[in-house]
Amino acid sequence: MKNNQIFKVGLIIQSFNMNKFEKEIVDNLYSDKNIELIAILEKKKNFNLVNKISFLLKKYSLWRIFEILFFKIIFLAEKKILSIFFNDLKELKNNYFIDKKKFNKIITVDPIYSKKGIFSEYSKNDHNKILNEKLDLAIRGNVNEIFRNNKLKISRLGIISFHHGDNRWNRGGPPGFWETYYNKSETGFVIQLLTSSLDDGKVVFRGEFATKRLYTLNYFNLLRESNYNLINIIKKILLNEVTIINNSDLNKSKIYKSPKISIVLRYLFYKIKLLSNMFLKKYIFRKKQTWTVCYSRNSFDKVDFQNLVEIDNLKDRYFADPFVISKNNKKFIFVEDFSFKNNKGSISVIEIDENDRKKIYEKIIEENFHLAFPFVFFYENNLYMVPETAEANSIRLYKCSVFPHKWEYCYDLISKINCADTIIFKRDNYYYLLTSTSYYNDFSSKLEIYFADNPISNLWKPCKLNPIFFDIKNGRNGGLIYKNNEIFRVAQTYGINDLGDNQYGRKFSINKIMQLNQDKFEEKNILNIKPDFKKNLLGTHHMNSADNFTVFDYCKYE
């Protein structure tokens, strides 16, 4: 933080053994010179074996205890199996010991627990001990109980906490499970300031990601992608830069709990069925999800979906993400050219004349990392391209030296940014860069805006309202369209396909940009395109148009 003020932040914990994501929070706050980090170490309630059994029986019936254990055993097995293929899942263990030297002070307290151990508060002595530190903000760490009474009043700004779920429909847990069970295309989270009302905190941030097909993968993605947002929100709260989000939908939401055995078995049946179908398609029938580019000689809002012209893919490759420009009475379609053999994309361009004759210039830009989404634009009589270069951790600018097939890398527009599908356009006196960002590699939902005085600047500044979207319906670009001096942004989204899988690029929307400046963004939905214009389509996720010539793509099994 640039502010010179020193803030005191308390972290409420029961152990210095934490998971990777809790460790990230401690490390980040410790590295901030404006923050003094104080540990509020709670003593755990001591139980011998007899007391533990007695406690559980008071809280649950024998059958309910069995159901909870069954759930934990099944998904421990799921994690073990998936860890063979996804090494990152090992990070779910609570085996990261935090160096106590990272805390300016450690305060030990002995909470008062309710009879069933669900709620906890502090004695007057412990409460005063914490108040003497004059904390600006407290963070709920690795504690499980629900806070009440004086425990909620230990800092000036309150206690901030995650709820790993969208509390507009799900105020319970386990985090990430019910979304996979109900085949919801999105999995949400909220960051809230705790209040005395159960599951009704003051929401200061809400976001969502595309749901992964299995619970363990979804849970892990939810933790790691949402965690970085908590760090940012902590700093914004300290600087008084957040507003409370309307929580009026909570009366419609349900408190979900650990699932019954019948639900776990149903989950296993449908997920095994899904994985079996996917295995058969990929390894037995040798089918691949393949994108195809097509075009229509109409404006984007008058496309005849029954009379499209398809562009044949090359052997063991496919074209996707088309952008088109007009030159010399011809159309030039710049595409992602993905190679199954190399498992990465390059950029190619397809020349089309007035009689639909085609000429392909292959791999006009190729790097040792994946390239896609070849957004092209003119500036001062030069043609530039900003393709997706997420694997290079930057937004790279290329310039055309010999049209249309020779291009040169210029420099990074923005370095050290993990993002995908960038578009740039002028609005009033500024150029705006819209891109989908991610802390790791989930680009499904988070859209940010940067601005500069020209489109090839390397001094782009972030807008204060970032992220402008954090949802899978609007958070990822799928193209850009101009018509009659109006600008339309294409937004792609996930959706459940016929197999029951959450399909990347399932459909897209076209949205007219109504307002845009450094402090405000507003767009209006005018059209939604679903993959129903041909048989057996899995998705469609991109559109671009120039001079009543519209290009887009679709996906199916080949």
PDB file of C-alpha atoms in Angstrom, residues 228 389-390 392-395 412-419 437-438 450:
ATOM      1  CA  TYR A 228      -5.735 -13.508  -3.790  1.00  0.00           C
ATOM      2  CA  THR A 389       0.157 -14.800 -24.584  1.00  0.00           C
ATOM      3  CA  ALA A 390      -0.801 -15.915 -21.072  1.00  0.00           C
ATOM      4  CA  ALA A 392       4.478 -15.602 -21.397  1.00  0.00           C
ATOM      5  CA  ASN A 393       2.844 -13.817 -18.436  1.00  0.00           C
ATOM      6  CA  SER A 394       2.399 -10.634 -20.457  1.00  0.00           C
ATOM      7  CA  ILE A 395       0.367  -8.796 -23.093  1.00  0.00           C
ATOM      8  CA  ASP A 412       5.043  -5.858 -23.868  1.00  0.00           C
ATOM      9  CA  LEU A 413       2.072  -3.571 -23.435  1.00  0.00           C
ATOM     10  CA  ILE A 414       1.796  -4.918 -19.885  1.00  0.00           C
ATOM     11  CA  SER A 415       4.343  -7.247 -18.277  1.00  0.00           C
ATOM     12  CA  LYS A 416       3.915  -9.638 -15.368  1.00  0.00           C
ATOM     13  CA  ILE A 417       0.195 -10.095 -15.861  1.00  0.00           C
ATOM     14  CA  ASN A 418      -1.643 -13.407 -16.087  1.00  0.00           C
ATOM     15  CA  CYS A 419      -4.454 -12.727 -18.533  1.00  0.00           C
ATOM     16  CA  THR A 437      -7.196 -11.955 -15.525  1.00  0.00           C
ATOM     17  CA  SER A 438      -6.457 -14.773 -13.122  1.00  0.00           C
ATOM     18  CA  TYR A 450      -6.741  -0.500 -18.227  1.00  0.00           C
TER      19      TYR A 450
END
